[in-house]
Amino acid sequence: MDAEKFGTFITQCRKEKNLTQAELASKLQITDKAVSRWERGKGFPDISLLVPLADALDLSVLELMRSEKLESEKQYLQDEQTTAELMTNAVEMERLNQRQDHFLTWTVGLVTLAAAGVVYLFGHASIGGALTAGIFVSFAVIGLCLQVLNRADTNSRKAYGVFTLFSLGFAGYLLYLCGIDPAVLLLGLFFVLAMLTFL
């Protein structure tokens, strides 16, 4: 299933209904950021939202899943292949959403443990202090990942850039308090800022 085609179709149908992203989000009881993410082709709604989303846009679930309005819905509904395609698309949407969530979760966990392990093993902090510093390092890494995933969206890049810099600054401060050499911290900061420049 094509995320960009789906996003364009949602945008078109929402505008035809004279709804803003916030109004559509309110009808679905979700955030407008989720609607924006779908419309930018960066993900799909949860399976549980397909029927409410179709209803809010006056579409059938089949039209929503195919990302096109159908002239004769009965003709398509009678076709077993179309029903199978509908189910396959729903499963694929859910799998893509889960894959992205798992990637971000594993990244946070692994980076936190790696950074905390280094700080703790070199005797710079207690386990709690090392984990706290590791969490902020992982937030900075996640900010970078989200910038890469949303590089086509200028507004998202700015928001993730601010988030990354804040996380990086706080992590640097915590690592400094843990006794990490300032020269090493400056070298790390230079490396991250260079990465942000080239993304």
XYZ file of N, CA and C in Angstrom:
597
model
N 0.850 -1.185 0.000
C 0.000 0.000 0.000
C 0.891 1.241 0.000
N 0.549 2.228 -0.804
C 1.358 3.427 -0.993
C 0.968 4.492 0.038
N 1.880 4.798 0.966
C 1.594 5.751 2.047
C 1.369 7.158 1.504
N 2.125 7.547 0.465
C 1.974 8.898 -0.083
C 0.630 9.051 -0.798
N 0.226 8.023 -1.541
C -1.078 8.068 -2.225
C -2.196 8.130 -1.178
N -2.062 7.330 -0.121
C -3.055 7.336 0.954
C -3.138 8.726 1.588
N -1.975 9.331 1.868
C -1.947 10.659 2.489
C -2.572 11.726 1.616
N -2.276 11.680 0.319
C -2.855 12.654 -0.620
C -4.367 12.498 -0.679
N -4.849 11.252 -0.677
C -6.284 10.981 -0.730
C -6.979 11.497 0.535
N -6.379 11.270 1.698
C -6.952 11.752 2.962
C -7.035 13.276 2.940
N -5.950 13.918 2.498
C -5.924 15.383 2.426
C -7.042 15.897 1.521
N -7.175 15.302 0.350
C -8.196 15.721 -0.617
C -9.603 15.563 -0.022
N -9.876 14.414 0.564
C -11.210 14.161 1.127
C -11.498 15.075 2.308
N -10.486 15.343 3.135
C -10.668 16.232 4.286
C -11.012 17.649 3.818
N -10.296 18.108 2.780
C -10.541 19.458 2.260
C -11.908 19.552 1.590
N -12.342 18.474 0.928
C -13.674 18.462 0.321
C -14.757 18.599 1.383
N -14.494 18.091 2.585
C -15.458 18.187 3.692
C -15.284 19.489 4.473
N -14.349 20.356 4.012
C -14.042 21.625 4.678
C -13.651 21.416 6.141
N -12.828 20.419 6.366
C -12.335 20.124 7.711
C -10.852 20.479 7.802
N -10.453 21.017 8.938
C -9.027 21.199 9.194
C -8.493 19.891 9.762
N -7.172 19.788 9.828
C -6.586 18.589 10.438
C -7.030 18.458 11.889
N -7.111 19.596 12.586
C -7.519 19.567 13.996
C -8.971 19.106 14.141
N -9.835 19.543 13.233
C -11.243 19.132 13.308
C -11.404 17.642 13.034
N -10.683 17.138 12.034
C -10.738 15.700 11.745
C -10.180 14.911 12.924
N -9.079 15.389 13.489
C -8.479 14.712 14.648
C -9.451 14.678 15.819
N -10.167 15.777 16.026
C -11.146 15.844 17.115
C -12.259 14.818 16.930
N -12.715 14.644 15.698
C -13.759 13.647 15.417
C -13.273 12.229 15.730
N -11.978 12.007 15.528
C -11.404 10.671 15.727
C -10.820 10.497 17.130
N -10.827 11.596 17.900
C -10.271 11.606 19.263
C -8.791 11.239 19.275
N -8.048 11.872 18.362
C -6.602 11.700 18.283
C -5.994 13.093 18.146
N -4.670 13.177 18.039
C -4.016 14.480 17.871
C -3.956 14.861 16.394
N -3.871 16.158 16.145
C -3.747 16.615 14.760
C -2.386 16.229 14.176
N -1.405 15.953 15.045
C -0.099 15.491 14.564
C -0.229 14.127 13.877
N -1.131 13.271 14.386
C -1.348 11.958 13.766
C -1.926 12.139 12.365
N -2.910 13.032 12.232
C -3.509 13.296 10.914
C -2.451 13.860 9.973
N -1.644 14.791 10.470
C -0.581 15.383 9.653
C 0.392 14.303 9.183
N 0.713 13.377 10.071
C 1.646 12.287 9.731
C 1.077 11.430 8.597
N -0.211 11.102 8.661
C -0.832 10.303 7.595
C -0.783 11.054 6.280
N -1.166 12.346 6.345
C -1.275 13.142 5.120
C 0.088 13.365 4.461
N 1.146 13.329 5.253
C 2.489 13.488 4.690
C 3.052 12.157 4.202
N 2.271 11.085 4.337
C 2.725 9.775 3.884
C 3.751 9.152 4.795
N 3.725 9.515 6.085
C 4.712 9.019 7.044
C 4.175 7.884 7.905
N 2.979 7.432 7.632
C 2.412 6.337 8.408
C 0.951 6.153 8.066
N 0.363 5.170 8.709
C -1.035 4.854 8.480
C -1.783 4.897 9.810
N -3.094 5.086 9.750
C -3.871 5.022 10.988
C -3.884 3.599 11.533
N -4.178 3.523 12.833
C -4.353 2.228 13.464
C -5.599 1.577 12.862
N -5.559 0.229 12.817
C -6.699 -0.485 12.217
C -8.018 -0.093 12.876
N -7.983 0.160 14.180
C -9.220 0.517 14.896
C -9.785 1.861 14.451
N -8.992 2.673 13.740
C -9.453 3.997 13.287
C -9.983 3.994 11.860
N -9.874 2.877 11.155
C -10.285 2.868 9.743
C -11.772 3.173 9.559
N -12.622 2.518 10.326
C -14.066 2.759 10.192
C -14.424 4.186 10.612
N -13.967 4.676 11.786
C -14.282 6.069 12.143
C -13.737 7.089 11.135
N -12.539 6.834 10.594
C -11.972 7.753 9.605
C -12.800 7.755 8.328
N -13.185 6.563 7.875
C -14.028 6.468 6.672
C -15.350 7.194 6.894
N -15.954 6.999 8.067
C -17.223 7.675 8.381
C -17.056 9.188 8.409
N -15.970 9.669 9.013
C -15.743 11.109 9.130
C -15.573 11.767 7.759
N -15.058 10.996 6.794
C -14.827 11.544 5.449
C -15.900 11.121 4.446
N -16.975 10.483 4.935
C -18.060 9.981 4.089
C -17.541 9.055 2.995
N -16.712 8.099 3.393
C -16.155 7.118 2.476
C -16.505 5.725 2.981
N -16.371 4.749 2.112
C -16.436 3.371 2.584
C -15.017 2.980 2.998
N -14.899 1.965 3.812
C -13.575 1.495 4.215
C -12.795 1.029 2.980
N -13.493 0.436 2.034
C -12.848 -0.014 0.806
C -12.238 1.170 0.046
N -12.992 2.264 -0.076
C -12.470 3.457 -0.752
C -11.246 3.999 -0.010
N -11.333 4.000 1.318
C -10.223 4.484 2.125
C -8.975 3.632 1.894
N -9.161 2.318 1.894
C -8.027 1.408 1.732
C -7.430 1.465 0.323
N -8.272 1.698 -0.672
C -7.775 1.797 -2.053
C -7.278 3.200 -2.381
N -7.580 4.155 -1.492
C -7.183 5.552 -1.694
C -7.777 6.121 -2.979
N -9.019 5.731 -3.259
C -9.736 6.283 -4.420
C -11.236 6.074 -4.217
N -12.000 7.022 -4.757
C -13.454 6.894 -4.689
C -13.924 5.939 -5.770
N -14.869 5.094 -5.410
C -15.374 4.085 -6.333
C -16.732 4.507 -6.875
N -16.935 4.282 -8.167
C -18.217 4.639 -8.780
C -19.288 3.625 -8.409
N -18.950 2.375 -8.503
C -19.925 1.329 -8.210
C -19.355 0.430 -7.122
N -19.637 0.792 -5.879
C -19.069 0.068 -4.742
C -19.560 -1.375 -4.694
N -20.806 -1.619 -5.058
C -21.341 -2.985 -5.009
C -20.536 -3.922 -5.898
N -20.171 -3.424 -7.053
C -19.399 -4.235 -7.991
C -18.091 -4.684 -7.345
N -17.430 -3.776 -6.625
C -16.169 -4.114 -5.993
C -16.352 -5.005 -4.776
N -17.401 -4.754 -4.026
C -17.628 -5.542 -2.818
C -17.932 -6.999 -3.139
N -18.505 -7.262 -4.307
C -18.829 -8.636 -4.677
C -17.597 -9.400 -5.146
N -16.564 -8.697 -5.436
C -15.353 -9.311 -5.945
C -14.513 -9.823 -4.773
N -14.309 -11.127 -4.700
C -13.554 -11.719 -3.603
C -12.113 -11.226 -3.570
N -11.561 -10.971 -4.722
C -10.187 -10.498 -4.777
C -10.060 -9.133 -4.105
N -11.063 -8.297 -4.289
C -11.043 -6.978 -3.663
C -11.100 -7.100 -2.151
N -11.914 -8.005 -1.653
C -12.012 -8.215 -0.210
C -10.676 -8.702 0.341
N -10.048 -9.616 -0.375
C -8.744 -10.112 0.058
C -7.712 -8.984 0.041
N -7.778 -8.136 -0.972
C -6.857 -7.004 -1.068
C -7.057 -6.045 0.098
N -8.304 -5.820 0.453
C -8.636 -4.948 1.571
C -7.994 -5.464 2.857
N -8.125 -6.745 3.104
C -7.557 -7.334 4.315
C -6.029 -7.283 4.280
N -5.449 -7.541 3.134
C -3.990 -7.500 2.997
C -3.466 -6.100 3.266
N -4.148 -5.085 2.734
C -3.731 -3.704 2.952
C -3.831 -3.311 4.421
N -4.885 -3.750 5.086
C -5.050 -3.434 6.511
C -3.920 -4.051 7.331
N -3.588 -5.284 7.028
C -2.498 -5.957 7.744
C -1.166 -5.274 7.456
N -0.947 -4.874 6.207
C 0.297 -4.202 5.834
C 0.435 -2.860 6.546
N -0.664 -2.102 6.626
C -0.638 -0.825 7.329
C -0.244 -1.023 8.792
N -0.854 -2.003 9.423
C -0.560 -2.277 10.827
C 0.898 -2.710 10.995
N 1.401 -3.529 10.099
C 2.778 -4.010 10.182
C 3.770 -2.849 10.029
N 3.511 -1.929 9.101
C 4.407 -0.783 8.910
C 4.422 0.112 10.137
N 3.244 0.351 10.721
C 3.172 1.152 11.941
C 3.947 0.486 13.076
N 3.764 -0.813 13.242
C 4.449 -1.540 14.314
C 5.958 -1.559 14.092
N 6.383 -1.707 12.842
C 7.816 -1.736 12.547
C 8.478 -0.421 12.953
N 7.831 0.696 12.637
C 8.404 1.993 12.991
C 8.429 2.168 14.514
N 7.357 1.765 15.189
C 7.312 1.865 16.651
C 8.381 0.986 17.294
N 8.557 -0.238 16.785
C 9.577 -1.144 17.330
C 10.979 -0.583 17.115
N 11.217 -0.026 15.939
C 12.527 0.549 15.646
C 12.870 1.646 16.649
N 11.916 2.565 16.880
C 12.178 3.666 17.804
C 12.358 3.153 19.229
N 11.551 2.179 19.641
C 11.648 1.629 20.997
C 12.994 0.940 21.209
N 13.402 0.098 20.265
C 14.680 -0.598 20.381
C 15.845 0.379 20.344
N 15.740 1.405 19.525
C 16.818 2.391 19.456
C 16.990 3.092 20.792
N 15.876 3.524 21.393
C 15.949 4.184 22.703
C 16.582 3.245 23.723
N 16.122 2.005 23.769
C 16.635 1.050 24.749
C 18.118 0.759 24.580
N 18.535 0.467 23.350
C 19.932 0.109 23.110
C 20.882 1.283 23.334
N 20.502 2.463 22.852
C 21.372 3.631 23.031
C 21.457 4.005 24.506
N 20.325 3.933 25.216
C 20.332 4.235 26.658
C 21.271 3.295 27.394
N 21.136 1.996 27.135
C 21.993 1.018 27.820
C 23.468 1.190 27.448
N 23.742 1.443 26.168
C 25.136 1.611 25.739
C 25.768 2.842 26.395
N 25.077 3.968 26.336
C 25.619 5.206 26.916
C 25.750 5.078 28.434
N 24.720 4.518 29.070
C 24.770 4.345 30.526
C 25.886 3.389 30.916
N 26.074 2.319 30.125
C 27.136 1.362 30.421
C 28.510 1.997 30.370
N 28.747 2.809 29.348
C 30.044 3.478 29.216
C 30.282 4.405 30.402
N 29.297 5.222 30.748
C 29.441 6.168 31.863
C 29.671 5.421 33.175
N 28.901 4.362 33.397
C 29.012 3.615 34.656
C 30.322 2.825 34.741
N 30.686 2.133 33.659
C 31.888 1.295 33.669
C 33.173 2.102 33.850
N 33.181 3.344 33.378
C 34.363 4.176 33.561
C 34.318 4.935 34.884
N 33.314 4.603 35.721
C 33.248 5.143 37.075
C 32.881 6.603 37.171
N 32.157 7.112 36.187
C 31.800 8.530 36.200
C 30.496 8.823 36.934
N 29.671 7.801 37.176
C 28.385 8.046 37.835
C 27.837 6.746 38.411
N 26.838 6.902 39.267
C 26.122 5.732 39.792
C 25.240 5.174 38.672
N 24.619 4.052 38.924
C 23.740 3.454 37.911
C 22.612 4.413 37.536
N 22.006 5.044 38.550
C 20.904 5.989 38.281
C 21.348 7.174 37.447
N 22.493 7.749 37.784
C 23.013 8.888 37.030
C 23.382 8.503 35.612
N 23.996 7.317 35.486
C 24.378 6.847 34.158
C 23.153 6.598 33.282
N 22.101 6.003 33.858
C 20.868 5.762 33.098
C 20.203 7.074 32.684
N 20.200 8.057 33.578
C 19.600 9.356 33.249
C 20.340 10.003 32.076
N 21.672 9.994 32.142
C 22.462 10.552 31.033
C 22.210 9.754 29.754
N 22.140 8.428 29.886
C 21.885 7.566 28.723
C 20.548 7.845 28.074
N 19.540 8.121 28.882
C 18.201 8.424 28.347
C 18.250 9.686 27.487
N 18.938 10.726 27.965
C 18.997 11.959 27.184
C 19.850 11.804 25.923
N 20.876 10.968 25.987
C 21.649 10.675 24.776
C 20.744 9.969 23.760
N 19.922 9.002 24.252
C 19.026 8.284 23.335
C 17.958 9.213 22.764
N 17.488 10.188 23.547
C 16.531 11.161 23.009
C 17.148 11.931 21.850
N 18.420 12.310 21.990
C 19.095 13.036 20.908
C 19.200 12.165 19.660
N 19.510 10.875 19.848
C 19.609 9.959 18.709
C 18.243 9.784 18.037
N 17.188 9.646 18.854
C 15.830 9.520 18.302
C 15.454 10.785 17.535
N 15.827 11.947 18.068
C 15.575 13.194 17.345
C 16.231 13.182 15.976
N 17.468 12.688 15.903
C 18.155 12.579 14.615
C 17.440 11.607 13.679
N 17.014 10.455 14.241
C 16.290 9.461 13.420
C 15.002 10.063 12.861
N 14.261 10.781 13.706
C 13.000 11.370 13.257
C 13.235 12.455 12.208
N 14.364 13.165 12.336
C 14.685 14.155 11.304
C 14.933 13.480 9.969
N 15.626 12.363 9.986
C 15.900 11.648 8.741
C 14.603 11.116 8.146
N 13.739 10.540 8.998
C 12.470 9.981 8.515
C 11.530 11.049 7.971
N 11.660 12.288 8.472
C 10.761 13.373 8.063
C 11.506 14.485 7.337
N 12.572 14.123 6.598
C 13.397 15.157 5.979
C 12.666 15.983 4.929
N 11.573 15.460 4.381
C 10.837 16.216 3.360
C 9.908 17.261 3.976
N 9.634 17.146 5.258
C 8.702 18.051 5.934
C 9.484 19.077 6.757
N 9.543 20.322 6.274
C 10.349 21.364 6.904
C 9.923 21.632 8.339
N 8.612 21.715 8.593
C 8.138 22.014 9.945
C 8.532 20.926 10.932
N 8.380 19.669 10.531
C 8.760 18.571 11.413
C 10.256 18.576 11.675
N 11.044 18.848 10.632
C 12.507 18.891 10.815
C 12.894 19.940 11.827
N 12.245 21.107 11.786
C 12.569 22.163 12.749
C 12.231 21.711 14.166
N 11.052 21.121 14.336
C 10.635 20.666 15.666
C 11.574 19.583 16.189
N 11.908 18.619 15.339
C 12.814 17.553 15.768
C 14.229 18.093 15.989
N 14.615 19.115 15.235
C 15.926 19.731 15.442
C 16.027 20.383 16.804
N 14.992 21.117 17.190
C 14.967 21.744 18.519
C 15.000 20.661 19.600
N 14.193 19.626 19.417
C 14.164 18.513 20.370
C 15.539 17.862 20.491
N 16.191 17.640 19.349
C 17.519 17.010 19.339
C 18.537 17.887 20.050
N 18.554 19.172 19.729
C 19.530 20.071 20.352
C 19.297 20.193 21.853
N 18.037 20.281 22.274
C 17.738 20.345 23.709
C 18.218 19.073 24.402
N 17.879 17.924 23.834
C 18.288 16.644 24.426
C 19.797 16.519 24.469
N 20.440 16.938 23.390
C 21.895 16.865 23.300
C 22.545 17.787 24.335
N 22.012 18.991 24.459
C 22.549 19.931 25.447
C 22.406 19.419 26.873
N 21.241 18.885 27.188
C 21.006 18.370 28.540
C 21.862 17.129 28.796
N 21.979 16.265 27.797
C 22.825 15.070 27.940
C 24.278 15.491 28.150
N 24.746 16.483 27.385
C 26.110 16.980 27.547
C 26.352 17.532 28.940
N 25.377 18.280 29.446
C 25.494 18.836 30.800
C 25.562 17.720 31.842
N 24.686 16.715 31.709
C 24.711 15.591 32.652
C 26.032 14.825 32.562
N 26.522 14.605 31.344
C 27.800 13.901 31.177
C 28.953 14.724 31.755
N 28.882 16.048 31.625
C 29.894 16.923 32.213
C 29.871 16.785 33.734
N 28.650 16.785 34.309
C 28.530 16.605 35.762
C 29.056 15.240 36.210
N 28.970 14.251 35.311
C 29.471 12.908 35.624
C 30.996 12.838 35.534
N 31.637 13.892 35.056
C 33.089 13.909 35.000
C 33.679 13.553 33.648
N 32.862 13.539 32.604
C 33.388 13.272 31.267
C 34.206 14.486 30.815
N 35.334 14.238 30.203
C 36.236 15.294 29.741
C 35.496 16.250 28.796
N 35.535 17.571 29.066
C 34.850 18.542 28.185
C 35.310 18.478 26.729
N 36.584 18.131 26.505
C 37.070 18.032 25.123
C 36.347 16.912 24.375
N 36.089 15.806 25.069
C 35.355 14.696 24.460
C 33.922 15.124 24.164
N 33.314 15.861 25.090
C 31.943 16.345 24.885
C 31.865 17.303 23.697
N 32.835 18.205 23.581
C 32.841 19.142 22.453
C 33.033 18.409 21.128
N 33.884 17.393 21.130
C 34.085 16.604 19.917
C 32.783 15.887 19.531
N 32.091 15.329 20.510
C 30.801 14.671 20.258
C 29.769 15.653 19.742
N 29.719 16.856 20.342
C 28.777 17.885 19.902
C 29.081 18.312 18.470
N 30.353 18.483 18.154
C 30.746 18.841 16.792
C 30.278 17.777 15.798
N 30.467 16.503 16.170
C 30.066 15.390 15.310
C 28.557 15.413 15.049
N 27.771 15.630 16.124
C 26.304 15.635 15.969
C 25.858 16.833 15.132
N 26.438 18.012 15.379
C 26.063 19.191 14.598
C 26.439 19.015 13.130
N 27.549 18.338 12.866
C 27.931 18.051 11.482
C 26.905 17.130 10.839
N 26.443 16.140 11.585
C 25.414 15.247 11.055
C 24.134 16.010 10.753
N 23.732 16.914 11.661
C 22.515 17.699 11.439
C 22.647 18.566 10.188
N 23.843 19.077 9.927
C 24.062 19.911 8.746
C 23.876 19.143 7.458
N 24.319 17.886 7.434
C 24.266 17.101 6.204
C 22.974 16.341 6.024
N 22.091 16.300 7.032
C 20.814 15.557 6.879
C 19.842 16.340 6.047
